[in-house]
Coordinates of C-alpha atoms and ligand atoms in Angstrom, one line a residue:
M1272 CA 0.1 0.0 0.0
T1273 CA 1.3 3.5 -0.9
A1274 CA 2.0 5.7 2.1
Q1275 CA -1.0 7.8 3.1
P1276 CA -1.0 11.4 4.4
Q1277 CA -0.3 11.7 8.2
W1278 CA -3.9 12.7 9.2
V1279 CA -5.3 9.7 7.3
Q1280 CA -2.9 7.3 9.1
E1281 CA -3.9 9.0 12.5
A1282 CA -7.6 8.8 11.5
W1283 CA -7.6 5.1 10.9
E1284 CA -5.5 4.4 14.1
Q1285 CA -7.9 6.2 16.0
T1286 CA -10.9 4.5 14.3
K1287 CA -9.4 1.2 15.0
N1288 CA -8.7 1.8 18.6
K1289 CA -12.1 3.3 19.3
V1290 CA -14.1 0.5 17.6
K1291 CA -12.0 -2.0 19.8
R1292 CA -12.8 -0.1 22.9
V1293 CA -16.4 0.4 22.2
H1294 CA -16.7 -3.2 21.4
T1295 CA -15.9 -4.3 24.9
R1296 CA -19.5 -2.9 26.0
I1297 CA -21.4 -3.2 22.6
G1298 CA -20.1 -6.7 21.7
D1299 CA -22.8 -8.3 19.4
Q1300 CA -25.6 -5.9 20.0
F1301 CA -27.1 -3.3 17.6
P1302 CA -26.2 0.3 18.3
H1303 CA -28.1 3.1 16.7
A1304 CA -27.6 6.7 18.1
S1305 CA -25.0 7.8 20.9
V1306 CA -27.2 10.0 23.3
N1307 CA -25.3 11.5 26.1
G1308 CA -22.3 9.7 25.0
T1309 CA -23.8 6.1 25.3
Y1310 CA -25.0 4.1 22.1
K1311 CA -28.6 3.2 22.4
L1312 CA -29.4 -0.3 21.4
E1313 CA -32.0 -1.6 19.0
P1314 CA -33.5 -4.9 18.1
A1315 CA -32.0 -6.8 15.3
A1316 CA -34.9 -5.9 13.0
W1317 CA -34.1 -2.1 13.2
W1318 CA -33.0 -0.7 9.8
T1319 CA -29.4 0.1 11.2
A1320 CA -28.5 -3.4 12.2
G1321 CA -25.8 -4.0 9.6
F1322 CA -23.7 -0.8 10.2
W1323 CA -22.2 -2.1 13.7
P1324 CA -21.1 -5.5 12.3
G1325 CA -20.0 -3.7 9.1
L1326 CA -17.7 -1.5 11.1
L1327 CA -16.3 -4.5 12.7
W1328 CA -15.7 -6.0 9.3
L1329 CA -13.8 -3.0 8.1
V1330 CA -11.5 -3.1 11.2
Y1331 CA -11.4 -6.9 11.0
R1332 CA -10.0 -6.7 7.5
D1333 CA -7.1 -4.9 8.5
T1334 CA -6.4 -6.1 12.3
R1335 CA -7.7 -9.8 12.0
D1336 CA -8.9 -9.3 15.6
E1337 CA -10.9 -12.4 16.1
E1338 CA -13.0 -11.1 19.1
L1339 CA -14.3 -8.6 16.3
R1340 CA -14.9 -11.2 13.8
A1341 CA -16.9 -13.4 16.4
S1342 CA -19.2 -10.4 17.4
A1343 CA -19.8 -9.6 13.7
E1344 CA -20.7 -13.3 12.9
S1345 CA -23.0 -13.3 16.1
C1346 CA -24.9 -10.2 14.7
E1347 CA -25.3 -11.8 11.2
R1348 CA -26.8 -15.0 12.9
Q1349 CA -29.1 -12.7 15.0
L1350 CA -30.6 -11.5 11.8
D1351 CA -31.5 -15.3 10.6
V1352 CA -34.9 -15.1 12.2
L1353 CA -36.0 -12.2 9.9
L1354 CA -35.2 -14.1 6.6
T1355 CA -38.2 -16.4 7.6
D1356 CA -40.7 -13.5 8.2
A1357 CA -41.1 -11.0 5.3
A1358 CA -43.5 -9.0 7.6
K1359 CA -40.5 -8.2 9.9
V1360 CA -38.3 -6.6 7.1
D1361 CA -38.7 -3.9 4.7
H1362 CA -36.4 -2.4 1.9
D1363 CA -33.6 -1.9 4.4
I1364 CA -32.8 -5.4 3.9
G1365 CA -30.0 -4.2 1.4
F1366 CA -28.3 -2.1 4.3
M1367 CA -28.7 -5.0 6.6
W1368 CA -27.3 -8.0 4.8
T1369 CA -24.7 -6.3 2.6
L1370 CA -22.9 -5.2 5.7
T1371 CA -23.3 -8.5 7.4
S1372 CA -23.4 -11.6 5.2
G1373 CA -22.2 -9.7 2.1
A1374 CA -19.3 -8.3 4.0
R1375 CA -18.3 -11.9 5.3
Y1376 CA -18.6 -13.5 2.1
R1377 CA -16.4 -10.9 0.5
I1378 CA -13.7 -11.3 3.2
L1379 CA -13.9 -14.9 4.1
G1380 CA -15.8 -16.5 1.1
D1381 CA -18.2 -18.2 3.6
E1382 CA -20.9 -20.3 1.7
D1383 CA -23.5 -19.7 4.5
S1384 CA -23.3 -15.9 4.2
K1385 CA -23.7 -16.3 0.6
R1386 CA -26.8 -18.2 1.0
R1387 CA -28.1 -15.7 3.5
A1388 CA -27.3 -12.8 1.4
L1389 CA -29.2 -14.4 -1.6
L1390 CA -32.2 -15.1 0.4
A1391 CA -32.1 -11.4 1.5
A1392 CA -32.0 -10.4 -2.2
N1393 CA -35.0 -12.7 -2.9
L1394 CA -36.9 -11.0 0.0
L1395 CA -35.7 -7.4 -1.6
S1396 CA -36.8 -8.6 -5.1
A1397 CA -40.4 -9.7 -3.8
R1398 CA -41.1 -5.9 -2.8
F1399 CA -40.7 -4.9 -6.5
N1400 CA -43.9 -3.3 -7.9
A1401 CA -44.1 -4.3 -11.4
Q1402 CA -46.6 -1.7 -12.5
G1403 CA -44.8 1.4 -11.0
N1404 CA -41.2 -0.1 -11.4
F1405 CA -40.3 0.8 -7.8
I1406 CA -39.2 -1.2 -4.8
R1407 CA -41.8 -0.8 -2.0
A1408 CA -40.2 1.2 1.0
W1409 CA -41.9 0.4 4.3
N1410 CA -44.8 -2.0 5.5
G1411 CA -48.1 -1.1 6.7
Q1412 CA -51.6 -0.2 5.1
G1413 CA -51.5 2.7 2.9
L1414 CA -47.8 2.5 2.4
E1415 CA -48.1 0.0 -0.5
G1416 CA -46.9 2.7 -3.1
W1417 CA -44.3 4.3 -1.2
A1418 CA -40.8 4.5 -2.6
I1419 CA -37.8 6.3 -1.0
I1420 CA -34.4 7.6 -2.1
D1421 CA -32.4 5.8 0.6
C1422 CA -33.3 2.6 -1.4
L1423 CA -30.7 3.1 -3.8
M1424 CA -28.2 2.0 -1.3
N1425 CA -30.2 -1.3 -1.0
L1426 CA -29.6 -1.9 -4.8
P1427 CA -26.0 -3.2 -4.7
L1428 CA -27.3 -6.4 -2.8
L1429 CA -29.3 -7.1 -6.0
Y1430 CA -26.5 -6.2 -8.4
W1431 CA -24.3 -8.5 -6.4
A1432 CA -26.9 -11.4 -6.4
S1433 CA -27.1 -11.2 -10.2
S1434 CA -23.2 -11.3 -10.4
V1435 CA -22.8 -14.3 -8.2
T1436 CA -25.8 -16.4 -9.6
G1437 CA -25.6 -15.4 -13.3
D1438 CA -29.3 -14.7 -13.0
P1439 CA -30.2 -11.3 -14.3
R1440 CA -33.5 -11.0 -12.8
Y1441 CA -32.0 -9.0 -9.6
L1442 CA -30.3 -6.7 -12.1
H1443 CA -33.4 -6.0 -13.9
I1444 CA -35.2 -5.1 -10.8
A1445 CA -32.6 -2.9 -9.5
T1446 CA -32.2 -0.9 -12.7
R1447 CA -35.9 -0.7 -13.2
H1448 CA -36.0 1.0 -9.7
A1449 CA -33.0 3.2 -10.4
D1450 CA -34.6 4.5 -13.6
T1451 CA -37.9 5.4 -11.7
V1452 CA -35.7 7.4 -9.3
L1453 CA -34.2 9.2 -12.1
Q1454 CA -37.7 9.9 -13.5
H1455 CA -39.5 10.7 -10.5
F1456 CA -37.1 11.7 -7.6
Y1457 CA -34.6 13.7 -9.5
R1458 CA -35.0 17.6 -9.8
E1459 CA -33.2 19.9 -12.4
D1460 CA -30.6 21.0 -9.9
G1461 CA -29.4 17.5 -8.8
S1462 CA -31.5 17.6 -5.4
V1463 CA -33.8 14.8 -4.9
S1464 CA -37.3 14.1 -3.1
H1465 CA -37.1 11.8 0.0
I1466 CA -40.4 10.0 -0.5
V1467 CA -42.5 9.5 -3.7
A1468 CA -46.0 7.9 -3.3
F1469 CA -47.3 5.9 -6.3
D1470 CA -50.7 4.4 -6.9
P1471 CA -49.7 0.7 -6.1
V1472 CA -52.4 -0.6 -8.8
T1473 CA -51.8 1.6 -11.7
G1474 CA -48.2 2.7 -10.8
E1475 CA -49.1 6.2 -11.5
K1476 CA -47.0 8.8 -9.4
L1477 CA -49.4 10.6 -6.8
E1478 CA -47.4 12.9 -4.5
V1479 CA -44.0 13.9 -3.3
K1480 CA -43.7 13.9 0.6
G1481 CA -41.1 15.8 2.7
G1482 CA -40.3 12.7 4.9
Q1483 CA -37.0 13.3 6.8
G1484 CA -36.4 16.5 4.8
Y1485 CA -37.8 19.9 5.9
A1486 CA -40.4 20.0 3.1
P1487 CA -41.5 18.0 -0.2
D1488 CA -39.5 20.5 -2.2
S1489 CA -36.5 20.9 0.2
A1490 CA -33.2 19.1 -0.1
W1491 CA -32.6 16.6 3.0
S1492 CA -28.8 16.3 3.0
R1493 CA -28.7 12.6 3.7
G1494 CA -31.2 12.0 0.8
T1495 CA -28.8 13.7 -1.3
A1496 CA -25.8 11.6 -0.2
W1497 CA -27.7 8.5 -0.7
A1498 CA -28.3 9.7 -4.2
I1499 CA -24.6 10.4 -4.9
Y1500 CA -23.4 7.1 -3.4
G1501 CA -26.2 5.0 -4.8
M1502 CA -26.2 6.3 -8.2
S1503 CA -22.4 5.9 -8.5
L1504 CA -22.7 2.4 -7.3
S1505 CA -25.5 1.8 -9.9
Y1506 CA -23.0 3.0 -12.5
Q1507 CA -20.4 0.7 -11.2
Y1508 CA -22.4 -2.4 -11.6
T1509 CA -24.2 -1.5 -14.8
G1510 CA -22.1 0.9 -16.8
N1511 CA -25.2 3.1 -17.7
P1512 CA -23.9 6.5 -18.1
A1513 CA -27.4 7.9 -17.1
Y1514 CA -26.4 6.8 -13.5
L1515 CA -23.1 8.5 -13.7
N1516 CA -24.7 11.5 -14.8
A1517 CA -27.2 11.7 -11.9
A1518 CA -24.6 10.9 -9.4
K1519 CA -22.5 14.0 -10.8
R1520 CA -25.5 16.2 -10.6
S1521 CA -26.3 15.4 -6.9
A1522 CA -22.6 15.5 -6.2
H1523 CA -22.5 19.1 -7.8
F1524 CA -25.5 20.2 -5.8
F1525 CA -24.2 18.8 -2.5
M1526 CA -20.6 20.2 -3.0
A1527 CA -22.0 23.8 -4.0
N1528 CA -24.1 23.8 -0.8
L1529 CA -21.7 22.7 1.7
P1530 CA -20.8 25.3 4.5
E1531 CA -17.3 26.4 5.1
D1532 CA -16.3 23.5 7.1
H1533 CA -17.3 20.9 4.5
V1534 CA -20.1 19.1 6.7
P1535 CA -23.6 19.6 5.7
Y1536 CA -26.7 21.1 7.5
W1537 CA -29.3 18.5 7.9
D1538 CA -31.3 20.1 5.0
F1539 CA -29.9 22.3 2.5
R1540 CA -33.1 24.3 2.3
S1541 CA -34.2 24.6 5.8
P1542 CA -35.4 27.9 7.2
E1543 CA -32.7 28.0 9.8
G1544 CA -30.1 28.6 7.0
D1545 CA -26.7 28.9 8.3
S1546 CA -27.7 28.3 12.1
A1547 CA -29.3 24.8 11.0
V1548 CA -27.8 21.7 12.8
R1549 CA -25.4 19.5 10.9
D1550 CA -25.8 16.1 9.6
S1551 CA -22.3 14.5 9.9
S1552 CA -23.6 11.1 8.5
A1553 CA -24.8 12.9 5.4
G1554 CA -21.2 14.2 5.1
A1555 CA -19.6 10.7 5.7
C1556 CA -21.8 8.9 3.2
A1557 CA -21.4 11.6 0.5
A1558 CA -17.6 11.3 0.9
C1559 CA -17.6 7.7 0.2
G1560 CA -19.8 8.4 -3.0
L1561 CA -17.5 11.2 -4.1
L1562 CA -14.4 8.9 -3.7
L1563 CA -16.2 6.4 -5.8
L1564 CA -17.1 9.0 -8.5
A1565 CA -13.5 10.0 -8.7
D1566 CA -12.8 6.4 -9.9
Q1567 CA -15.4 6.6 -12.7
V1568 CA -14.3 10.0 -14.5
G1569 CA -11.5 11.6 -16.2
E1570 CA -8.6 13.0 -14.4
L1571 CA -9.6 16.8 -14.0
E1572 CA -13.1 15.9 -12.6
A1573 CA -11.5 13.0 -10.4
R1574 CA -9.3 15.4 -8.7
M1575 CA -12.2 17.5 -7.9
Y1576 CA -14.4 14.7 -6.6
R1577 CA -11.6 13.2 -4.6
E1578 CA -10.5 16.5 -3.1
S1579 CA -14.0 17.2 -2.0
G1580 CA -14.5 13.6 -0.5
E1581 CA -11.1 14.1 1.4
K1582 CA -11.9 17.6 2.7
I1583 CA -15.3 16.3 4.1
L1584 CA -13.3 13.3 5.8
H1585 CA -10.6 15.5 7.2
S1586 CA -13.2 17.9 8.6
L1587 CA -15.1 15.0 10.2
Y1588 CA -11.8 13.6 11.7
S1589 CA -10.5 16.9 12.9
R1590 CA -13.5 19.0 14.1
Y1591 CA -16.4 16.4 14.6
G1592 CA -14.3 13.2 16.0
A1593 CA -14.7 12.3 19.7
W1594 CA -11.4 10.7 19.9
E1595 CA -10.2 12.1 23.3
S1596 CA -13.4 11.4 25.0
E1597 CA -13.6 8.5 27.2
T1598 CA -17.2 9.0 27.7
E1599 CA -18.5 9.3 24.2
E1600 CA -19.1 5.9 22.3
G1601 CA -19.6 7.6 18.9
L1602 CA -16.8 7.9 16.3
I1603 CA -18.1 11.4 14.7
L1604 CA -20.4 13.7 16.6
H1605 CA -23.4 16.0 15.2
G1606 CA -25.3 13.6 13.1
T1607 CA -29.2 14.0 12.6
S1608 CA -31.4 11.2 12.2
H1609 CA -34.9 12.7 12.0
F1610 CA -35.1 16.4 12.2
P1611 CA -38.8 17.0 11.6
E1612 CA -39.7 14.2 14.4
Q1613 CA -36.8 15.6 16.5
Q1614 CA -35.4 12.1 16.9
N1615 CA -31.7 11.8 17.5
V1616 CA -30.7 15.4 16.6
D1617 CA -27.3 16.4 17.2
V1618 CA -25.9 12.9 18.3
S1619 CA -23.4 10.3 17.0
L1620 CA -25.1 7.8 14.4
I1621 CA -23.9 4.3 13.7
Y1622 CA -24.2 4.8 10.0
G1623 CA -22.2 8.3 10.2
D1624 CA -19.5 6.1 12.2
Y1625 CA -19.6 3.4 9.5
Y1626 CA -19.5 5.6 6.5
F1627 CA -16.5 7.7 8.1
A1628 CA -14.6 4.5 8.7
E1629 CA -15.3 3.3 5.3
G1630 CA -14.0 6.5 3.7
I1631 CA -10.9 6.4 6.0
A1632 CA -10.3 2.8 5.0
L1633 CA -10.7 3.8 1.3
L1634 CA -8.1 6.6 1.6
M1635 CA -5.9 4.1 3.3
G1636 CA -5.9 2.0 0.1
Y1637 CA -8.6 -0.6 1.1
E1638 CA -10.3 -0.4 -2.2
E1639 CA -12.7 -3.1 -1.9
R1640 CA -16.2 -1.9 -0.9
F1641 CA -18.8 -4.2 0.7
W1642 CA -21.7 -2.4 -1.4
Ligands
LIG340 N1 -34.4 6.4 6.7 C1 -32.9 6.1 6.7 C2 -32.3 7.3 7.2 O1 -32.5 7.8 8.1 O2 -31.5 7.8 6.3

């Protein structure tokens, strides 16, 4: 591996040390948001269940620490009960199994993990609405026609399933969903809607909803980050330039709206303006997407995306990191989960920590992604 800048090496060391330290309490449980310094735990069915084991795998890949591996494997086994009960899972299946079974299969080549990830891909495929060409987001009566921008990050499980089985059906579903996002979620300026409601019978577009953003026409920063990374991953798997173009448009919108410290507000169009709270998790996820985009374009553009991704990660490390604190379990502070419902505002979030670690690992030269 080529030598990395000093701050990247330090950030990776701090990340590994902190994950190891926090692991002594969290073990094989499922943390979500760190409130007052302590990660609150969630059941295995919660959408974030993949991120802690994913973080353990990122560190294990470098350190081969067997205790981390055992906990990541235990987390994966705890998800098994969900694979036989479709009512307990939703479209977040992709987040959950990509970072558990998918990561373990990539690192260890384990056949049980491959089987689990394929079962998960089947469950995700079953959520496809063939009339509207979208993957249904959540369960519950009245939500049959809802699709959300986050789901772009669930598509890699389907692309992966087609590549390991040689069966293109998963790919067809993923690309139809991605095309629907292009057609119905994307705006002229590269920002995106969070939720689009379709008629589940006719497939007709009914309504755009604000969801976790400030308003239907605002620009939720994490949604924009899901779009940057999700569209560039769709391009990675398909080679369809429409996805690359979409990823670039969202990237330019995101970069142009960043405040001076390169870490986004929770919504780029919230009325609080410059006094709005940040969402560090959006910054971390977008940085991973920008680093992927940099690998997909010509030299000049590549430098711009890479520098932007690095600036975000450097700011997260140097201004948002909780490295010295013995009492804070999160890696990076100032994430915002759901501002409109005032849930977990200005806290550490496990997905912010995961994407921060993924981004730093990428800068360290660990180029294989779990997605
Ligand atoms: N709905 C997943 C998220 O909070 O981004």
